[in-house]
Tab-separated table of C-alpha atoms in Angstrom:
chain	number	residue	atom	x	y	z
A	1	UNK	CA	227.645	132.962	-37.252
A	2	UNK	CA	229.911	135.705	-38.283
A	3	UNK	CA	228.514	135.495	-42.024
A	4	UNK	CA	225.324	135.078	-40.425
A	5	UNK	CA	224.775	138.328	-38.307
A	6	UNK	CA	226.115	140.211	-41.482
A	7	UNK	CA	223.945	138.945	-43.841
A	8	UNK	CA	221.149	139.310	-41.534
A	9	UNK	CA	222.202	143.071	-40.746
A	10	UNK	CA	221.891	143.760	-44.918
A	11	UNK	CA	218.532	142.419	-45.051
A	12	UNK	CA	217.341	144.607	-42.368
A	13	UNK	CA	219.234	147.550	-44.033
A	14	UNK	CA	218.159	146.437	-47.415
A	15	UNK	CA	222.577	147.319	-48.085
A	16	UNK	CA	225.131	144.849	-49.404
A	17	UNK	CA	229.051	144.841	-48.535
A	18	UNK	CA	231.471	143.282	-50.689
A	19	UNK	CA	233.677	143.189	-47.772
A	20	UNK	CA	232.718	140.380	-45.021
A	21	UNK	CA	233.528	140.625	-41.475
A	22	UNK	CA	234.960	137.007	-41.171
A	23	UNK	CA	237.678	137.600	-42.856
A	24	UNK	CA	239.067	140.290	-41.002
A	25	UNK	CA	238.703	138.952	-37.701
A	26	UNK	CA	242.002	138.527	-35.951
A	27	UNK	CA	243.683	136.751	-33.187
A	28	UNK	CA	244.836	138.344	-29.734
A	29	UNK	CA	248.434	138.665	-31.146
A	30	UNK	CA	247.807	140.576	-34.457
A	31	UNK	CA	244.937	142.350	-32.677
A	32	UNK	CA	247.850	143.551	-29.936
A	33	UNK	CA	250.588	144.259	-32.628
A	34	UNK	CA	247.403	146.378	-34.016
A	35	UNK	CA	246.485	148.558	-31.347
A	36	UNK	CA	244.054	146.757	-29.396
A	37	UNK	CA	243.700	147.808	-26.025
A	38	UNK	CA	242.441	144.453	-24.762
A	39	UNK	CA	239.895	145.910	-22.605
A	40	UNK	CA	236.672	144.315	-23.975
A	41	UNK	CA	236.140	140.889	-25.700
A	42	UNK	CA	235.219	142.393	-29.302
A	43	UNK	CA	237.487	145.396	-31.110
A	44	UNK	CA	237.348	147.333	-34.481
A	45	UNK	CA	240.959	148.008	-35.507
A	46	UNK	CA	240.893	151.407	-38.267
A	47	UNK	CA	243.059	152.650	-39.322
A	48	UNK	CA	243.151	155.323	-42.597
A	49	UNK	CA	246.220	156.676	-44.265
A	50	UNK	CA	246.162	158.712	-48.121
A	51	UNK	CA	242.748	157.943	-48.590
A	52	UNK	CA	243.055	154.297	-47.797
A	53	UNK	CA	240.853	152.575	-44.873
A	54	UNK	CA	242.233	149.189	-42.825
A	55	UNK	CA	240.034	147.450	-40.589
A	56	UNK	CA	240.600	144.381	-38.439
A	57	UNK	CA	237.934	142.838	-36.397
A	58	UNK	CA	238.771	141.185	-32.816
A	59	UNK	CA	236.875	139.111	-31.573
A	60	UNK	CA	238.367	137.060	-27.778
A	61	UNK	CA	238.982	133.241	-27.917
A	62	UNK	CA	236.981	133.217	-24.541
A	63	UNK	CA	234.143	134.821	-26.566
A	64	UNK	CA	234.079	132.368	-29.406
A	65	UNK	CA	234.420	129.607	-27.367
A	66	UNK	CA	230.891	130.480	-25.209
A	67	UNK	CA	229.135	130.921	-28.671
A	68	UNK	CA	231.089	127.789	-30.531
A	69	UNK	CA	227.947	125.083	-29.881
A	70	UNK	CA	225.671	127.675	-31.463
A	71	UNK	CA	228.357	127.856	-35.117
A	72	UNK	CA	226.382	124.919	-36.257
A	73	UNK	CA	223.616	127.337	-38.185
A	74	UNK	CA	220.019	125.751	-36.477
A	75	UNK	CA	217.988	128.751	-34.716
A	76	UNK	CA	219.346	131.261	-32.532
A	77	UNK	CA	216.575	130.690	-29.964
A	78	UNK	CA	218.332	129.103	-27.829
A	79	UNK	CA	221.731	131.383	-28.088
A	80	UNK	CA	219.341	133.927	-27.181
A	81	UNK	CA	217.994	132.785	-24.121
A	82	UNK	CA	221.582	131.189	-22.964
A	83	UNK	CA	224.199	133.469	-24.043
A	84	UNK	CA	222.445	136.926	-25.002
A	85	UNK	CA	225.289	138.695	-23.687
A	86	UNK	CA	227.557	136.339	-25.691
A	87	UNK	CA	225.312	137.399	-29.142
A	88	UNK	CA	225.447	141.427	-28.575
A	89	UNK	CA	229.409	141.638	-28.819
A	90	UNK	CA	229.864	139.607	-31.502
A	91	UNK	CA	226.944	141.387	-33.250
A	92	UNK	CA	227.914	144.759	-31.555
A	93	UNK	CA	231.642	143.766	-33.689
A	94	UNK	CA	230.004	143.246	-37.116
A	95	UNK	CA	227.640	146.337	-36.782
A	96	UNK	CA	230.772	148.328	-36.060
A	97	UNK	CA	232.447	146.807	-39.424
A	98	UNK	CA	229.314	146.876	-41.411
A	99	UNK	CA	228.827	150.609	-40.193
A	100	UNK	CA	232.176	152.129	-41.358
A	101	UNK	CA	232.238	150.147	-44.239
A	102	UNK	CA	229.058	151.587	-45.502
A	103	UNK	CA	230.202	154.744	-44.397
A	104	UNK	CA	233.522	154.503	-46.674
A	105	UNK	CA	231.982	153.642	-49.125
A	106	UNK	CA	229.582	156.837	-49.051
A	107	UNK	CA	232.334	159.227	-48.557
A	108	UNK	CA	231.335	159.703	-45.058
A	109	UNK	CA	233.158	160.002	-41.570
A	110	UNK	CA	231.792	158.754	-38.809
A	111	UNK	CA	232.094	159.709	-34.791
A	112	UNK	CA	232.362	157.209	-32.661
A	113	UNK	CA	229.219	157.953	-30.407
A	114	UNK	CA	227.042	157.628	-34.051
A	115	UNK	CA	229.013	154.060	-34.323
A	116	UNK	CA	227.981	153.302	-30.883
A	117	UNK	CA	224.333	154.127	-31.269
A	118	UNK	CA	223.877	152.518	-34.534
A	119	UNK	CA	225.369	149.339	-33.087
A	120	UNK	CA	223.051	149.599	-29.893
A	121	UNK	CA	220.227	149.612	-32.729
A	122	UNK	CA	221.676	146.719	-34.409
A	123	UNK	CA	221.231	144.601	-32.100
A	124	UNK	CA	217.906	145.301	-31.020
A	125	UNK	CA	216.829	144.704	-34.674
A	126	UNK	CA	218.887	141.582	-34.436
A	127	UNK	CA	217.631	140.554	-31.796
A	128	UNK	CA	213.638	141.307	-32.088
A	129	UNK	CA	213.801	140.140	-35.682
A	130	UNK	CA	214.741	136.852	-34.757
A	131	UNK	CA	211.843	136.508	-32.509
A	132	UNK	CA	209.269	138.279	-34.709
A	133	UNK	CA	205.527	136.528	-34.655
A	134	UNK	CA	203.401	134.917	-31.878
A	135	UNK	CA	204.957	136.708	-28.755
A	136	UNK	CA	207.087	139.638	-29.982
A	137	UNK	CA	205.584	142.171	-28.069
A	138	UNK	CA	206.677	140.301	-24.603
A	139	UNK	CA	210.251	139.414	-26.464
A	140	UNK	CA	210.721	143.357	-27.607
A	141	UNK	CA	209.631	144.551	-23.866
A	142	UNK	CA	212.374	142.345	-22.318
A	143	UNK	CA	214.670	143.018	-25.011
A	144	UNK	CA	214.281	146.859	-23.899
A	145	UNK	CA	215.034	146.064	-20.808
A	146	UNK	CA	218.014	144.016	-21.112
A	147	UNK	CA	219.490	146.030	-23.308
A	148	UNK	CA	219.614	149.245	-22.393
A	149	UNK	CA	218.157	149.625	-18.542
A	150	UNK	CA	220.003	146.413	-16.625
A	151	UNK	CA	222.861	147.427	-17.753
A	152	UNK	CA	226.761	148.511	-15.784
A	153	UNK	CA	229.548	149.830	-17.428
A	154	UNK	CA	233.905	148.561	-16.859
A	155	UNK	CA	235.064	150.457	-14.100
A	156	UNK	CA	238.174	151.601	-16.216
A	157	UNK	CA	236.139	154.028	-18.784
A	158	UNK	CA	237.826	157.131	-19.129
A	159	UNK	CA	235.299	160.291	-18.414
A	160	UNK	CA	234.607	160.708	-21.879
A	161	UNK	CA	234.017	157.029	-22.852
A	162	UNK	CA	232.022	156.258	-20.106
A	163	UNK	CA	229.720	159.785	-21.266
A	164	UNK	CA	229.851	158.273	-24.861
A	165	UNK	CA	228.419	154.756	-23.907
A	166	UNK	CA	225.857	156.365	-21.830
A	167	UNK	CA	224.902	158.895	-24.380
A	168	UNK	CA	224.845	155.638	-27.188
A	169	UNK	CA	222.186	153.658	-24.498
A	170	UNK	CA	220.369	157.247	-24.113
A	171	UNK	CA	219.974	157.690	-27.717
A	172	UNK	CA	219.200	154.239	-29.206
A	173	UNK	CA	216.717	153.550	-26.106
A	174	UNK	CA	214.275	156.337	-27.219
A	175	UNK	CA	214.878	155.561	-30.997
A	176	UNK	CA	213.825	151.242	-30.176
A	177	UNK	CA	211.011	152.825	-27.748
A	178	UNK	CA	209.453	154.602	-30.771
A	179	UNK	CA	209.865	151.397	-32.372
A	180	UNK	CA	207.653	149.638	-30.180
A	181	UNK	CA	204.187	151.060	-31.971
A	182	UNK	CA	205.337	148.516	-34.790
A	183	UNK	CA	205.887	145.917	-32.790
A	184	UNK	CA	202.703	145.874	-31.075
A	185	UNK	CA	201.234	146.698	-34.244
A	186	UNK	CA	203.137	144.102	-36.183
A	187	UNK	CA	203.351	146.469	-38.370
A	188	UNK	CA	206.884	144.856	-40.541
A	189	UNK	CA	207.353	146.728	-43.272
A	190	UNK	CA	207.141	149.709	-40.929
A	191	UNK	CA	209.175	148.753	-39.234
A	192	UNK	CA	211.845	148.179	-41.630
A	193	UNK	CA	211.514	151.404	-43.042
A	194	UNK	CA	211.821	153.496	-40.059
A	195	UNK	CA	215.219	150.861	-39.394
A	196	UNK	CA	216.574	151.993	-42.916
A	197	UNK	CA	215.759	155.634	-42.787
A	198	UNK	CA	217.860	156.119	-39.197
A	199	UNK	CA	220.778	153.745	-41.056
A	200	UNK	CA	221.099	155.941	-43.751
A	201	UNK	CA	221.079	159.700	-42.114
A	202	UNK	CA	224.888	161.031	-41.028
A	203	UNK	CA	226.534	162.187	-38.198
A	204	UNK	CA	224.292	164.736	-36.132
A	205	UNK	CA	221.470	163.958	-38.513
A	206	UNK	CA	221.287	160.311	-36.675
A	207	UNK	CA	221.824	161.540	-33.485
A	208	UNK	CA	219.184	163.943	-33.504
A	209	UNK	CA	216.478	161.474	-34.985
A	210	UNK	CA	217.688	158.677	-32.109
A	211	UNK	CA	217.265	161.531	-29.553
A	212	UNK	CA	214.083	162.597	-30.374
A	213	UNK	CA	211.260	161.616	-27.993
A	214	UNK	CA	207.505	160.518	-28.530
């Protein structure tokens, strides 16, 4: 599923990545002799020293275990209506490596709040792409909802984490909302274009198009 969500991120993107998620995922002990704080059930590990970029991507044995009778490759339909909450971190994990990779690659840094809102994105697009056809409009109306209004936050955010997951759900909410005219449209290619356009502006560039409201 791992491949999967990667491959599925690329197509949306219209971007390839030599490097693939699955194998850098790690287990609780690396991921703790790597930094990990062991706060959440999915972790990017970076780290960057003269010019050279490590990643490692952690993702909890609890976690796989809840998604392990969906590995199997059949439709996500039902992993979407049974474990949605399950899907998000492991997708919210592979957006994060996808994301810096990409970034590298460009010559780019990235802030964390951009990596947060691009990964609040993915998984819309994951999510409402999976879905697309007879009923999408109801599917990307929950799917708003869901996502980024019945949400809660851990209790043990720092100040300036808990402003920077806020600020992520602020900014990729109206970005998905403007997104909606395509959906009800089913207007596809769109779609797609508006996805790749906000994937491939930088820094306060993104931030600034997520923000803006219709």
């Amino acid at each position: 599923m791992i491949g999967r969500v990667q491959e599925h991120l690329e197509a949306i993107y219209g971007i390839t990545c030599a490097a693939r998620a699955e194998g850098f995922v790690v287990d609780t002990e690396a991921a703790v002799q790597l930094g990990a704080t062991g706060r959440c059930e999915e972790e990017l590990l970076v780290h960057e020293a003269e010019g050279e970029l490590e990643m490692a991507l952690y993702l909890a044995p609890a976690l796989l275990h809840r998604l392990a009778p969906y590995w199997s490759g059949g439709p996500l339909d039902s992993l979407l209506e049974r474990e949605l909450d399950g899907f998000c971190q492991l997708a919210e994990g592979v957006s994060h490596f996808l994301y810096v990779a990409h970034t590298a690659t460009h010559g780019r840094t990235v802030s964390l709040l951009e990596l947060e809102a691009q990964a609040e994105v993915d998984k819309f697009a994951l999510c409402l792409l999976h879905r697309w056809g007879d009923g999408v409009e109801a599917w990307a109306e929950e799917l708003l909802g869901r996502l980024f209004d019945r949400v809660s936050y851990r209790e043990r955010l720092s100040e300036a984490e808990r402003w920077r997951y806020e600020e992520a759900n602020r900014l990729s909410r109206n970005f998905c909302s403007r997104l909606m005219g395509h959906v009800t449209g089913r207007r596809l290619e769109r779609l797609l274009t508006d996805l790749r356009y906000a994937y491939r502006l930088g820094a306060e560039a993104k931030l600034r198009h997520f923000g803006q409201v219709s």
